Amino acid sequence: MASEVSPAAPSRPFSDRVWANLMMLAEYAEPDQPGWTRRVFSPAYLESRQVVADLMEATGLEVTRDAAGNLLGQLAGAEPDLPALVIGSHTDTVAGGGRFDGMVGVVAAIEVARRLRAEGTRLRHPLRVVDFLGEEPNRFGLSCLGSRAVTGHLDPAHLQLRDASGLTLGEALVGVGGQPEAIQSARWKANSIHGYIELHVEQGARLEETGRRLGVVSGIVGIHRVRVELVGRPDHAGTTPMGSRLDAMQAAAQVILGIDRIGRRQEGAEGVATVGQIAVEPNSPNVVASRATLVAELRSLDAEWLAQGDQQVAAQVAQVASETGLVGELSWLSQEAPVACHPTLRRLLAQAVRELGVDPVELASGASHDAAHLAGLGPMGMLFIPSRGGRSHCPEEWTDPEQVALGTAALLRAVQVVDRAQL
Ligand code: HGY
Ligand code: MN
Ligand code: MN
């Protein structure tokens, strides 16, 4: 792990500096985890965020941390009474994650602020650069912590969520400089932003497949996450006849296949369904499993598809429980609706991209983002740069340096265009 802060020197060319900062940030990884893991609340995350704060400060931004642990850097505008134009993303990763998902948006946003200052360009609106706390799912079962908080949707009840060790989310927040008792102070007033623009890697292969270099996002999928508990009975795996078992592992296998089928149904609208997490007890080769806990998620751009999916998951679990004699329980961890990007902002982002001599493509996002929450506060738009092979949430996640540089240039142009626009 890197031990000292080394913001890349201001004299470096624009593209080199963004890349250098990205690679420098990647050094702050959890040593005992695969890939470039830097999960929210980990020591590596804490260290890396100090680096981000130092980068913001070195750029001349006024740096603050709010009660939700968000890191904010503000650049004054020429008309200080105008609402802020907000840019940013997140710097936490999934376990075994990569170096680009989230980080590109934060590092590029800082670079945009640096460029504006270096060129002596003063925006009309204040520019707010944000590194939102914990966008990825975490051990408390709630993602997008920081962006939920600024929209007022991180509730006292959420702060009582516990991890496996019994620690509450509120207690964990204290560890990253948050103040759970003052969580509502992190909330931004309605209509207090001019707009929000997030640059992100696509995490899919559309750009690469169509040979396009920049994408303007049309909308972001909704995600419904549900925890399924299947409770059976522990028994000796050698002496208990097959017909006398209450086997939670076997029931879990049926539920997993059932949820996969739900994702494969294509009735007009499309979606995906995934069981990406499972824990079994006692997790021993010679004991029939007594309990299985799965977390499944459904994603779609279609709210109706998601609503039907919820019902089908519930029916699936009920059927498996009744056929196997186990107890099956469901609890929805989150039900986020699909979100459309702001039409005017979409048009302006496309215009900004064209001004760079690049033809943008419009595409939907199958990944979710802090932007989906920010849409509740004002106009929201996103720019995508390519992900090699469409790979993401894995160590191989990759975007070429020139693509990162082009994305940063597009973000800068977009900020300048949107600053002057009436949204
Ligand atoms: O899960 C997502 O879509 C995002 O990468 N956090
Ligand atoms: Mn992600
Ligand atoms: Mn992300």
XYZ file of C-alpha atoms and ligand atoms in Angstrom:
431
model
C 0.000 0.000 0.000
C 1.273 3.469 -0.832
C 2.251 5.317 2.277
C 2.427 8.909 1.214
C 0.304 11.334 -0.671
C 1.716 12.253 -4.025
C -0.703 14.402 -5.984
C 0.627 14.409 -9.506
C 2.450 17.625 -10.303
C 0.332 20.387 -11.847
C 2.780 20.774 -14.709
C 1.996 17.325 -16.105
C -0.133 17.178 -19.239
C -3.826 16.935 -18.557
C -4.251 13.293 -19.604
C -1.118 12.035 -17.822
C -2.159 13.636 -14.573
C -5.601 12.023 -14.517
C -4.089 8.634 -15.274
C -1.336 9.064 -12.682
C -3.859 9.958 -10.001
C -6.045 6.979 -10.908
C -3.135 4.570 -10.663
C -1.944 6.204 -7.458
C -5.387 5.741 -5.898
C -5.390 2.079 -6.935
C -2.386 1.497 -4.669
C -4.678 1.926 -1.682
C -6.032 -1.602 -1.745
C -6.876 -4.085 1.019
C -3.764 -6.265 1.230
C -5.576 -9.540 1.971
C -8.163 -9.231 -0.806
C -8.056 -10.046 -4.529
C -7.828 -7.370 -7.222
C -8.032 -3.727 -6.253
C -10.375 -4.149 -3.331
C -11.119 -1.006 -1.348
C -14.402 -1.511 0.432
C -16.147 1.269 2.284
C -15.041 1.479 5.961
C -11.830 -0.513 5.330
C -8.502 1.000 6.457
C -7.486 1.244 2.779
C -10.614 3.272 2.039
C -9.916 5.593 4.953
C -6.364 6.202 3.760
C -7.372 6.671 0.141
C -9.976 9.256 1.032
C -7.385 11.342 2.758
C -5.497 11.218 -0.527
C -8.614 12.358 -2.382
C -9.123 15.175 0.133
C -5.485 16.227 -0.342
C -5.915 16.181 -4.115
C -8.992 18.376 -3.776
C -7.119 20.778 -1.539
C -4.083 20.885 -3.823
C -6.519 21.825 -6.582
C -7.736 24.827 -4.628
C -11.114 23.412 -3.681
C -12.653 24.210 -0.317
C -12.862 20.761 1.252
C -15.505 19.629 3.753
C -16.841 16.305 5.024
C -20.519 16.075 5.812
C -22.330 14.099 8.516
C -22.762 11.173 6.105
C -19.029 10.889 5.444
C -19.207 12.423 1.962
C -16.108 14.274 0.835
C -16.923 17.574 -0.864
C -14.744 20.124 -2.627
C -16.216 23.425 -3.688
C -15.024 25.951 -6.242
C -16.681 29.367 -5.996
C -18.745 30.579 -8.928
C -19.070 34.099 -10.300
C -22.671 34.208 -9.081
C -22.466 32.698 -5.598
C -26.213 32.734 -5.059
C -26.759 30.285 -7.908
C -27.205 26.591 -7.048
C -24.127 24.380 -7.393
C -23.283 22.362 -10.453
C -22.248 18.988 -8.990
C -19.823 16.433 -10.454
C -18.336 13.317 -8.879
C -18.781 9.621 -8.167
C -17.421 7.143 -5.579
C -14.046 5.646 -4.628
C -15.072 2.442 -2.849
C -14.974 -0.849 -4.764
C -16.632 -4.242 -4.605
C -14.581 -7.125 -3.198
C -12.171 -8.121 -5.958
C -13.026 -4.963 -7.889
C -11.085 -2.854 -10.353
C -9.403 0.534 -10.621
C -11.956 2.474 -12.653
C -15.549 1.951 -11.469
C -16.277 5.170 -9.561
C -12.701 6.405 -9.315
C -12.713 7.786 -12.872
C -15.618 10.092 -12.004
C -13.938 11.479 -8.892
C -10.426 11.892 -10.296
C -11.743 13.445 -13.524
C -13.979 15.820 -11.559
C -10.990 17.066 -9.565
C -9.085 17.493 -12.819
C -11.945 19.510 -14.308
C -11.778 21.885 -11.345
C -8.014 22.129 -11.750
C -8.322 22.933 -15.445
C -10.928 25.630 -14.852
C -8.677 27.288 -12.297
C -5.554 26.925 -14.410
C -7.287 28.524 -17.385
C -8.752 31.268 -15.228
C -12.259 30.233 -16.273
C -14.815 31.146 -13.676
C -18.129 29.313 -13.926
C -21.361 31.123 -13.158
C -22.395 28.395 -10.720
C -20.367 27.121 -7.809
C -18.801 23.795 -8.802
C -19.098 21.028 -6.209
C -16.900 17.936 -6.574
C -18.136 14.986 -4.511
C -16.673 11.639 -3.507
C -19.870 9.987 -2.273
C -19.484 7.582 0.635
C -19.871 3.864 -0.033
C -21.699 3.449 -3.347
C -21.200 -0.318 -3.545
C -23.125 -2.880 -1.470
C -21.539 -3.352 1.964
C -21.801 -5.588 4.993
C -24.791 -3.585 6.281
C -26.801 -4.447 3.164
C -27.326 -0.875 1.934
C -25.516 0.723 -1.003
C -25.187 4.372 -2.123
C -24.862 5.589 1.467
C -23.612 9.080 0.702
C -25.905 9.819 -2.214
C -28.886 8.555 -0.229
C -27.924 10.896 2.596
C -27.772 14.039 0.470
C -31.273 13.291 -0.804
C -32.501 12.797 2.778
C -33.025 9.070 2.315
C -30.518 7.749 4.829
C -32.882 7.296 7.754
C -32.254 6.721 11.470
C -33.602 3.176 10.902
C -30.872 2.562 8.309
C -28.252 3.662 10.832
C -29.357 0.793 13.082
C -28.571 -1.859 10.446
C -25.977 -4.252 11.870
C -23.162 -6.216 10.286
C -22.352 -9.801 11.295
C -20.280 -8.596 14.259
C -23.159 -6.509 15.636
C -21.674 -3.127 14.704
C -24.288 -0.637 13.509
C -24.027 1.381 10.319
C -24.157 4.509 12.484
C -21.099 3.325 14.437
C -19.254 2.551 11.215
C -20.070 6.046 9.935
C -18.249 7.560 12.896
C -15.137 5.690 11.729
C -15.163 7.573 8.402
C -15.702 10.978 9.985
C -19.504 10.949 9.819
C -21.911 12.097 12.500
C -24.892 9.749 12.623
C -26.747 11.904 15.137
C -26.646 14.792 12.665
C -27.336 12.733 9.538
C -30.119 15.042 8.360
C -27.630 17.908 8.154
C -26.050 16.111 5.177
C -29.286 16.610 3.258
C -29.235 19.096 0.390
C -32.217 21.373 0.027
C -34.668 20.693 -2.778
C -33.701 22.565 -5.944
C -30.312 23.409 -4.424
C -28.400 21.998 -7.399
C -28.213 23.298 -10.945
C -27.488 19.777 -12.116
C -25.442 16.634 -11.487
C -23.096 15.100 -14.064
C -21.279 11.810 -13.430
C -18.549 10.416 -15.663
C -18.270 6.633 -15.302
C -16.934 3.591 -17.082
C -19.657 1.795 -19.017
C -19.132 -1.591 -17.315
C -20.707 -3.208 -20.373
C -19.586 -3.702 -23.982
C -21.943 -1.492 -26.025
C -19.401 1.279 -26.681
C -16.696 -1.175 -27.637
C -19.051 -3.174 -29.862
C -20.300 -0.089 -31.687
C -16.833 1.437 -31.964
C -17.935 4.584 -30.121
C -15.710 6.420 -27.690
C -18.276 8.243 -25.545
C -21.803 7.451 -24.439
C -24.571 9.672 -23.117
C -26.760 7.741 -20.699
C -30.509 7.697 -21.292
C -31.537 6.056 -18.019
C -30.404 3.899 -15.102
C -31.908 0.556 -14.166
C -33.900 0.132 -10.981
C -32.593 -2.475 -8.542
C -34.636 -4.557 -6.124
C -32.514 -6.470 -3.598
C -34.045 -9.178 -1.472
C -32.650 -11.390 1.265
C -34.002 -14.946 1.293
C -33.609 -17.078 4.426
C -34.218 -20.792 4.172
C -34.304 -22.567 7.507
C -34.114 -26.345 7.754
C -32.435 -28.669 10.275
C -28.824 -29.759 10.864
C -28.391 -33.528 10.614
C -25.638 -36.088 10.137
C -24.871 -36.280 6.400
C -24.039 -40.002 6.584
C -26.860 -41.393 8.667
C -29.867 -39.255 7.732
C -31.816 -40.821 4.835
C -32.431 -38.578 1.843
C -36.154 -38.545 2.484
C -35.800 -37.399 6.102
C -33.826 -34.212 5.598
C -34.674 -30.538 5.847
C -31.752 -29.515 3.667
C -31.324 -25.749 3.328
C -28.558 -26.110 0.706
C -30.753 -28.193 -1.564
C -33.648 -25.744 -1.188
C -31.283 -22.837 -1.893
C -30.229 -24.495 -5.138
C -33.867 -24.651 -6.260
C -34.480 -21.018 -5.330
C -31.333 -19.909 -7.160
C -32.392 -21.691 -10.349
C -35.897 -20.271 -10.014
C -34.570 -16.720 -9.704
C -32.349 -17.289 -12.730
C -35.474 -18.285 -14.717
C -37.190 -15.072 -13.575
C -34.302 -13.102 -15.099
C -34.580 -14.993 -18.369
C -38.256 -14.278 -19.002
C -38.574 -11.746 -21.823
C -42.124 -10.510 -21.882
C -41.730 -7.217 -23.700
C -39.605 -5.482 -21.088
C -36.256 -6.965 -20.172
C -34.414 -7.413 -16.928
C -31.801 -9.486 -15.193
C -31.870 -11.501 -11.973
C -28.829 -12.599 -10.003
C -28.081 -14.451 -6.809
C -24.559 -13.264 -6.104
C -24.329 -13.962 -2.408
C -24.964 -17.003 -0.263
C -24.085 -18.027 3.284
C -24.855 -21.450 4.675
C -24.738 -22.878 8.177
C -23.031 -24.779 9.519
C -21.097 -24.941 6.211
C -19.582 -28.330 6.817
C -19.200 -31.228 4.337
C -20.682 -33.831 6.702
C -23.636 -31.869 8.057
C -26.916 -31.308 6.226
C -27.162 -27.504 5.950
C -29.608 -26.019 8.430
C -29.772 -22.490 7.100
C -29.073 -20.731 3.816
C -29.182 -16.981 3.373
C -29.156 -15.628 -0.180
C -29.185 -12.103 -1.471
C -30.794 -11.764 -4.877
C -31.231 -8.719 -7.058
C -33.513 -7.899 -9.941
C -32.654 -5.103 -12.372
C -34.640 -3.512 -15.156
C -35.430 -0.192 -16.774
C -39.076 -1.192 -16.454
C -40.763 -0.680 -13.070
C -43.543 -3.123 -13.962
C -41.022 -5.856 -14.775
C -39.461 -5.324 -11.352
C -42.825 -5.403 -9.560
C -43.743 -8.667 -11.282
C -40.282 -10.022 -10.504
C -40.799 -9.336 -6.795
C -44.011 -11.334 -6.866
C -42.368 -14.178 -8.765
C -39.476 -14.359 -6.296
C -41.949 -14.503 -3.391
C -43.984 -17.213 -5.156
C -40.831 -19.159 -5.955
C -39.637 -19.149 -2.328
C -43.117 -20.088 -1.058
C -43.274 -23.006 -3.491
C -39.838 -24.345 -2.563
C -40.673 -23.974 1.146
C -43.929 -25.850 0.784
C -42.353 -28.657 -1.296
C -39.362 -29.116 1.020
C -40.953 -28.408 4.416
C -38.444 -25.668 5.190
C -39.267 -22.194 6.442
C -38.676 -19.551 3.775
C -38.578 -15.845 4.620
C -38.003 -12.806 2.458
C -36.981 -9.285 3.322
C -36.444 -6.606 0.708
C -33.238 -4.694 1.379
C -33.951 -2.002 -1.189
C -36.338 -1.309 -4.046
C -34.901 1.443 -6.195
C -36.953 2.571 -9.164
C -35.493 2.996 -12.661
C -34.492 6.596 -13.347
C -34.459 8.517 -16.634
C -31.681 11.032 -17.219
C -32.821 14.647 -17.660
C -33.761 15.246 -21.323
C -32.161 18.695 -21.622
C -29.020 17.520 -19.874
C -28.827 14.545 -22.249
C -28.970 16.899 -25.188
C -26.330 19.206 -23.689
C -23.996 16.316 -22.879
C -24.299 15.072 -26.450
C -23.565 18.608 -27.685
C -20.470 18.817 -25.449
C -19.222 15.491 -26.818
C -19.775 16.623 -30.411
C -17.832 19.799 -29.704
C -14.853 17.507 -29.093
C -15.341 16.083 -32.576
C -16.749 12.800 -31.269
C -20.084 11.254 -32.193
C -21.778 10.076 -28.991
C -24.113 7.114 -28.650
C -27.108 7.069 -26.299
C -27.271 4.035 -24.061
C -28.991 2.823 -20.918
C -27.046 1.855 -17.809
C -27.440 -1.671 -16.459
C -25.305 -0.652 -13.510
C -26.626 1.719 -10.919
C -24.890 4.868 -9.750
C -24.990 7.664 -7.195
C -26.549 9.610 -10.067
C -29.774 7.623 -9.686
C -30.226 9.150 -6.227
C -29.103 12.633 -7.256
C -31.908 12.644 -9.838
C -34.220 13.295 -6.888
C -32.539 16.658 -6.329
C -32.338 18.130 -9.810
C -31.383 17.457 -13.418
C -29.077 14.419 -13.676
C -26.970 13.190 -16.579
C -24.132 10.727 -17.148
C -21.270 10.207 -19.571
C -19.777 6.775 -20.246
C -16.344 5.790 -21.488
C -15.614 2.235 -22.694
C -14.784 -0.768 -20.533
C -12.521 -3.289 -22.265
C -14.489 -6.422 -23.061
C -17.368 -4.986 -21.043
C -15.683 -6.342 -17.913
C -16.297 -4.720 -14.519
C -16.530 -5.631 -10.827
C -13.425 -7.737 -11.407
C -9.675 -7.088 -11.256
C -9.461 -7.098 -15.084
C -11.637 -3.990 -15.353
C -9.784 -1.711 -17.799
C -10.165 1.537 -19.713
C -7.295 2.910 -21.841
C -5.527 6.094 -20.712
C -6.647 7.919 -23.884
C -10.252 6.954 -23.163
C -9.993 8.277 -19.608
C -8.477 11.490 -20.965
C -11.257 11.877 -23.540
C -13.879 11.274 -20.843
C -12.292 13.959 -18.680
C -12.235 16.395 -21.603
C -15.915 15.633 -22.235
C -16.745 16.236 -18.586
C -14.926 19.574 -18.677
C -16.737 20.618 -21.845
C -20.059 19.426 -20.404
C -19.525 21.484 -17.236
C -18.862 24.581 -19.318
C -21.893 24.006 -21.539
C -24.267 23.150 -18.692
C -23.056 26.079 -16.568
C -24.424 28.484 -19.177
C -27.653 26.618 -19.807
C -31.114 26.953 -18.372
C -32.192 23.468 -17.299
O -24.054 -2.511 -8.561
C -23.972 -1.553 -9.349
O -24.650 -1.438 -10.333
C -22.952 -0.504 -9.101
O -21.778 -0.868 -9.748
N -22.716 -0.281 -7.732
Mn -19.747 -0.848 -9.084
Mn -19.696 2.820 -9.882
